[in-house]
Short mmCIF file of C-alpha atoms in Angstrom, two decimals:
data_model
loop_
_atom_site.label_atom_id
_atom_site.label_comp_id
_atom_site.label_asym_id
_atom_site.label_seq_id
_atom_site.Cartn_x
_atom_site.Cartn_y
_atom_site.Cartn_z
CA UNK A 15 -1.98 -2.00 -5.98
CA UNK A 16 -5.58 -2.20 -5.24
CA UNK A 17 -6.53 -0.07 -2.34
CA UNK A 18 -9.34 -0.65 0.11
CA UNK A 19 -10.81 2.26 1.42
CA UNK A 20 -13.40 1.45 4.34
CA UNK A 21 -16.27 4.15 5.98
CA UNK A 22 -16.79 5.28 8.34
CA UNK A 23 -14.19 5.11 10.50
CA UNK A 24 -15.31 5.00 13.92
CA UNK A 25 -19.45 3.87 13.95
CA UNK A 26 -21.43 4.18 17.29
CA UNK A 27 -23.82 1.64 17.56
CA UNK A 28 -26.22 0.95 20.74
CA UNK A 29 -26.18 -2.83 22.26
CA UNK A 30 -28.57 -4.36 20.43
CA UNK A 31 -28.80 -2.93 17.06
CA UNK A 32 -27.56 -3.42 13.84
CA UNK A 33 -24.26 -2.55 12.44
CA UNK A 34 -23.71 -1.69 8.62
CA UNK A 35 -19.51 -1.48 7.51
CA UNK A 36 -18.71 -0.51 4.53
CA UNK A 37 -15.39 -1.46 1.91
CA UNK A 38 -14.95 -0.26 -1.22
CA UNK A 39 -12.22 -1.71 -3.41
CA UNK A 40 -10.28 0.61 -5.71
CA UNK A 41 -10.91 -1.39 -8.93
CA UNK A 42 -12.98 -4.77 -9.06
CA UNK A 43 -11.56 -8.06 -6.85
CA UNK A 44 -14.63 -10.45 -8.10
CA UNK A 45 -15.80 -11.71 -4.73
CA UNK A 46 -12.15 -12.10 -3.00
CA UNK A 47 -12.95 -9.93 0.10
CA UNK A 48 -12.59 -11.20 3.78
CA UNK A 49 -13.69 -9.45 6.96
CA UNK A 50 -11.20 -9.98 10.20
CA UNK A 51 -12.19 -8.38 13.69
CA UNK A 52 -9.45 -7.04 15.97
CA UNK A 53 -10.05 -6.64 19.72
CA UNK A 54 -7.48 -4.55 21.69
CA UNK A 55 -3.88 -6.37 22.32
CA UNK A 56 -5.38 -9.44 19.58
CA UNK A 57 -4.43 -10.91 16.73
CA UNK A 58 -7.33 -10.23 13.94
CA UNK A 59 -9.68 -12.90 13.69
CA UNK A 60 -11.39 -14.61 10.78
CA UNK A 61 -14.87 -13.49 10.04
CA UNK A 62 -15.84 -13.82 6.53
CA UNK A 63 -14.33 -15.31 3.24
CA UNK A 64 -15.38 -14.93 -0.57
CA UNK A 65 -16.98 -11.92 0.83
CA UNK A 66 -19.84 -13.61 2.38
CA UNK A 67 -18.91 -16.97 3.57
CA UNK A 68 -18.82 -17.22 7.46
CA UNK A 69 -15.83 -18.35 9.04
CA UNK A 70 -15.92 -21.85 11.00
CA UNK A 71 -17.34 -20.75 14.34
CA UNK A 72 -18.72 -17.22 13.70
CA UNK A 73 -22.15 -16.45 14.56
CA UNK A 74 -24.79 -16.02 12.35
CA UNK A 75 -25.29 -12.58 13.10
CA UNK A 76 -22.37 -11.83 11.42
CA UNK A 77 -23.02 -11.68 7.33
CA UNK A 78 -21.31 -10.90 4.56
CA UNK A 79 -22.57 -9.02 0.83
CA UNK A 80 -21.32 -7.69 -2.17
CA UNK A 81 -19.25 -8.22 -5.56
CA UNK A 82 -17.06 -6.24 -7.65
CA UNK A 83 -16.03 -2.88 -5.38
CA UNK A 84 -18.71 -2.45 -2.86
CA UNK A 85 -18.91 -4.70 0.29
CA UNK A 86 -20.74 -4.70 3.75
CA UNK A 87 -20.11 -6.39 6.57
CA UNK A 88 -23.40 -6.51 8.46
CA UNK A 89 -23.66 -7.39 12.32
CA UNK A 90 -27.55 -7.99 12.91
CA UNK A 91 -27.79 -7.33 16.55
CA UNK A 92 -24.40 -5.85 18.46
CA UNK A 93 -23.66 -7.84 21.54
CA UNK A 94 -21.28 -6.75 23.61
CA UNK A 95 -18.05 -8.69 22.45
CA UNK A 96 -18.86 -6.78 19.38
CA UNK A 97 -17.38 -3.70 19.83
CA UNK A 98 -13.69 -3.55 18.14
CA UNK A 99 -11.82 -2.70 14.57
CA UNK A 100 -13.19 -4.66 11.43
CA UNK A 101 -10.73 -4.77 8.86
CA UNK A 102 -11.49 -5.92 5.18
CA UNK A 103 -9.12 -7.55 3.07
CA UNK A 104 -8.94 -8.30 -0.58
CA UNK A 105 -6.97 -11.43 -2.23
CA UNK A 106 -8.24 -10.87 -6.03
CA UNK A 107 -5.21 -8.94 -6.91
CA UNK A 108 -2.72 -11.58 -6.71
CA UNK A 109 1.01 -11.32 -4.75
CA UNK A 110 -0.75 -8.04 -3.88
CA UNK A 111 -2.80 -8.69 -1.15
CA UNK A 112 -4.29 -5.23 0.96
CA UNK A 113 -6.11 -4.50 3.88
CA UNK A 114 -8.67 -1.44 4.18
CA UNK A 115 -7.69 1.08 6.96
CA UNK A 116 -10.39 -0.06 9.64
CA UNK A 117 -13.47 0.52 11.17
CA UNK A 118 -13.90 0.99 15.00
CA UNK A 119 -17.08 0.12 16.19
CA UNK A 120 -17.86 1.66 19.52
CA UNK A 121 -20.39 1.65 21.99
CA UNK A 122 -22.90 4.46 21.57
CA UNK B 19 -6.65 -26.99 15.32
CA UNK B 20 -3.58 -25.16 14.35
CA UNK B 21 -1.70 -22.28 16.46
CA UNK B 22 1.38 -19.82 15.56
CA UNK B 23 4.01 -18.06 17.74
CA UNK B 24 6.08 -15.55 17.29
CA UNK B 25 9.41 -15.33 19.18
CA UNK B 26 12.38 -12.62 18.94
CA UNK B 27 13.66 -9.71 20.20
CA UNK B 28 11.09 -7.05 21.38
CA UNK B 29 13.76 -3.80 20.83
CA UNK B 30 16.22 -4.20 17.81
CA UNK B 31 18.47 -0.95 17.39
CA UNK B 32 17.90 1.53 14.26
CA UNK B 33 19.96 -0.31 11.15
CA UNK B 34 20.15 -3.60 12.67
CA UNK B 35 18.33 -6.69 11.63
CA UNK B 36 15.03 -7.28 12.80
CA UNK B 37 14.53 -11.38 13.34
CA UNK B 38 11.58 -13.09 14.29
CA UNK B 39 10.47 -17.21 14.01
CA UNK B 40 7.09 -18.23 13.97
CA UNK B 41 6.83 -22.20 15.58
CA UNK B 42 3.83 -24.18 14.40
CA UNK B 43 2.05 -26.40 16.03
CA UNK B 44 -1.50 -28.34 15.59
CA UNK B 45 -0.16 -28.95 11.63
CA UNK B 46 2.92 -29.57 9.60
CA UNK B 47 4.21 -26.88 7.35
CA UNK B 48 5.52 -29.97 5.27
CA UNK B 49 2.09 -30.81 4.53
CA UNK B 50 1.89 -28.27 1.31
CA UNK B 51 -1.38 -26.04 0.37
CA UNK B 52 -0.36 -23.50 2.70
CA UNK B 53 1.27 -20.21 2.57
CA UNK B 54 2.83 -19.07 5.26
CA UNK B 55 3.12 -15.17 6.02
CA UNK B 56 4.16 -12.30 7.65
CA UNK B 57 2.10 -9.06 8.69
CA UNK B 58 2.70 -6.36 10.65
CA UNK B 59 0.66 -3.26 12.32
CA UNK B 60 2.39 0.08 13.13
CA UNK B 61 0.89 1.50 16.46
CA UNK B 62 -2.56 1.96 16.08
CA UNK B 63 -2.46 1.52 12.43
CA UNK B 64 -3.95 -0.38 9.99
CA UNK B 65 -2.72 -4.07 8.85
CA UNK B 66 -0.18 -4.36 6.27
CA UNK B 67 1.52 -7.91 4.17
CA UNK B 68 5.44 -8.81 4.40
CA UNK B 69 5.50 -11.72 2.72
CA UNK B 70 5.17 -15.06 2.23
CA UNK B 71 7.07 -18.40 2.32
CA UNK B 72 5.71 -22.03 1.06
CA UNK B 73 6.92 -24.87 2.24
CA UNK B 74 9.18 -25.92 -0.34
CA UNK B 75 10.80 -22.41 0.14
CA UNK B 76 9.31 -20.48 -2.55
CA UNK B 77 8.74 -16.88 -1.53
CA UNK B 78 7.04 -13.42 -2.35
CA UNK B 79 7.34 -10.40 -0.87
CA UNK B 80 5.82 -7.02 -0.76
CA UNK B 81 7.34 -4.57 -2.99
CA UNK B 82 7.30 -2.18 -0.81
CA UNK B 83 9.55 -4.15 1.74
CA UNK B 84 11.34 -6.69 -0.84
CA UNK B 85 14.62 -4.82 -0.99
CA UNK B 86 15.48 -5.90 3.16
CA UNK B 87 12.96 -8.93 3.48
CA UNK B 88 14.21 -12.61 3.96
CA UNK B 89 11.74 -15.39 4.65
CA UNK B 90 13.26 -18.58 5.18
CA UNK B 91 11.52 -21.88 6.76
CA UNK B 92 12.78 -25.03 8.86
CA UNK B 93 10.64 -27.97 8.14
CA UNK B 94 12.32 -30.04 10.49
CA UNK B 95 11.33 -27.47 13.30
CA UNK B 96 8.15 -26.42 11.52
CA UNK B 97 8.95 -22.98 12.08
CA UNK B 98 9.38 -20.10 9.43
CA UNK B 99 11.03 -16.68 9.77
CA UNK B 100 11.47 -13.46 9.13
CA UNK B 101 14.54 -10.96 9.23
CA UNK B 102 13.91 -7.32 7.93
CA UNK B 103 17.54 -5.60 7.89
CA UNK B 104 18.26 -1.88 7.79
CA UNK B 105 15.51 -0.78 10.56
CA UNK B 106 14.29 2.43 11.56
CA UNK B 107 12.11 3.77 13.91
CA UNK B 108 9.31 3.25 10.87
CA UNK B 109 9.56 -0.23 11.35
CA UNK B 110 8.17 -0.25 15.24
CA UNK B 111 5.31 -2.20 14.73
CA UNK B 112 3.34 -6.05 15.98
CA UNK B 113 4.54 -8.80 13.74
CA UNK B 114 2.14 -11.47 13.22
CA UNK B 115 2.69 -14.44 11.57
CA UNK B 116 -0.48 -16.12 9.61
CA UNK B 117 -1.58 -18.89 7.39
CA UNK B 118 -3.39 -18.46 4.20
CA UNK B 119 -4.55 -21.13 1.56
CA UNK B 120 -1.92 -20.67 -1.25
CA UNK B 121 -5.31 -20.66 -3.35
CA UNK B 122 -6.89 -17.82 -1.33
CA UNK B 123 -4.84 -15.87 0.69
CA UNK B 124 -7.23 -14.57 3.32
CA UNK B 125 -5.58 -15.91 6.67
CA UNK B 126 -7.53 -18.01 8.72
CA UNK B 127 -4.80 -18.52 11.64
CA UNK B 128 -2.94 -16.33 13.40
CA UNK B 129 -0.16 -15.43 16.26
CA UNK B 130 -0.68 -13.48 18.96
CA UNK B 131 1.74 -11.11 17.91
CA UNK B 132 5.33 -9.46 18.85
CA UNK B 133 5.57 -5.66 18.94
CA UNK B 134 8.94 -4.82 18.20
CA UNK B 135 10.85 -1.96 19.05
CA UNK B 136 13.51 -0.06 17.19
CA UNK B 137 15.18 2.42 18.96
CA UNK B 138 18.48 3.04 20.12
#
């Protein structure tokens, strides 16, 4: 099983400024990575695909990098819907699909 | 634009059978290219994969789980479910159902979620 280990785990950020997440895989999953964002009592949401393909309907300030075993999810500017858990999620290893553990990002 | 529920019992008691359907709606399971899962997040935890069901009933599961996992669908009703049997208290958690490409499985729809219960 490939595990997904994500850092930090809780990230204080000020409205406003930018937002780095991290997601290292455990051995290589090519560029088969997505990004989902969780608010409180939601379903996770969609945010980026093949690692750093946006969603239909995500803003731009939400991008995606990285190959292999190192990924970031970047948010350029928080807003204030922002703030929640990111989870990333690779789909290289196949039947064997895994999530990383989460990242909260909180208001500062 | 395509939307899941979940429907079942919120408390199940410990070594009972957990069930759950998913309805639906906005597409046809029928329709193919689609796999069809099951997730599930213990209390504040982290997200992890039950299984899966296709439409023409083909099914995976996670290892981890595969000994008491069932996934079954109902075209006719577009609906899929779930039953997990022998539950514990471990097995409190929100079930989601979710739709992945059966080429990609990231999943690009979800439901809203069920938190279910087991306790006596």
């Amino acid at each position: 099983e490939i595990v997904m280990t994500q850092s930090p785990a809780t990230l204080s950020v000020s409205p406003g400024e930018r937002a780095t997440l991290s997601c290292r895989a455990s051995q290589s999953v090519s560029s088969n990575l997505a990004w989902y964002q969780q608010k409180p009592g939601q379903a996770p949401r969609l945010l980026i695909y093949g690692a750093s393909t946006r969603a239909t309907g995500i803003p731009a300030r939400f991008s995606g990098s990285g190959s292999g075993t190192e990924f970031t999810l970047t948010i350029s500017s928080l807003q204030s819907e922002d703030f929640a858990v990111y989870y990333c999620q690779q789909y290289n290893n196949w039947l064997t699909w895994t999530f990383g553990q989460g990242t909260k990002v909180e208001i500062k | 634009q395509v939307q899941l529920q979940e429907s079942g019992p919120g408390l199940v008691k410990p070594s009972q059978t957990l069930s759950l359907t998913c309805t639906v709606s906005g597409g046809s399971i029928s329709s193919g290219g689609y796999y069809w899962s099951w997730i599930r997040q213990h209390p504040g935890k982290g997200l992890e994969w039950i299984g899966y069901i296709y439409y023409s009933g083909s099914t995976y599961y996670n290892p981890s789980l595969k000994s008491r996992v069932t996934i079954s669908v109902d075209t006719s009703k577009n609906q899929f479910s779930l039953k997990l049997s022998s539950v514990t208290a471990a097995d409190t958690a929100v079930y989601y159902c979710a739709r992945s490409s059966q080429y990609y499985v990231y999943f690009d729809y979800w439901g809203q979620g069920t938190l279910v219960t087991v306790s006596s």
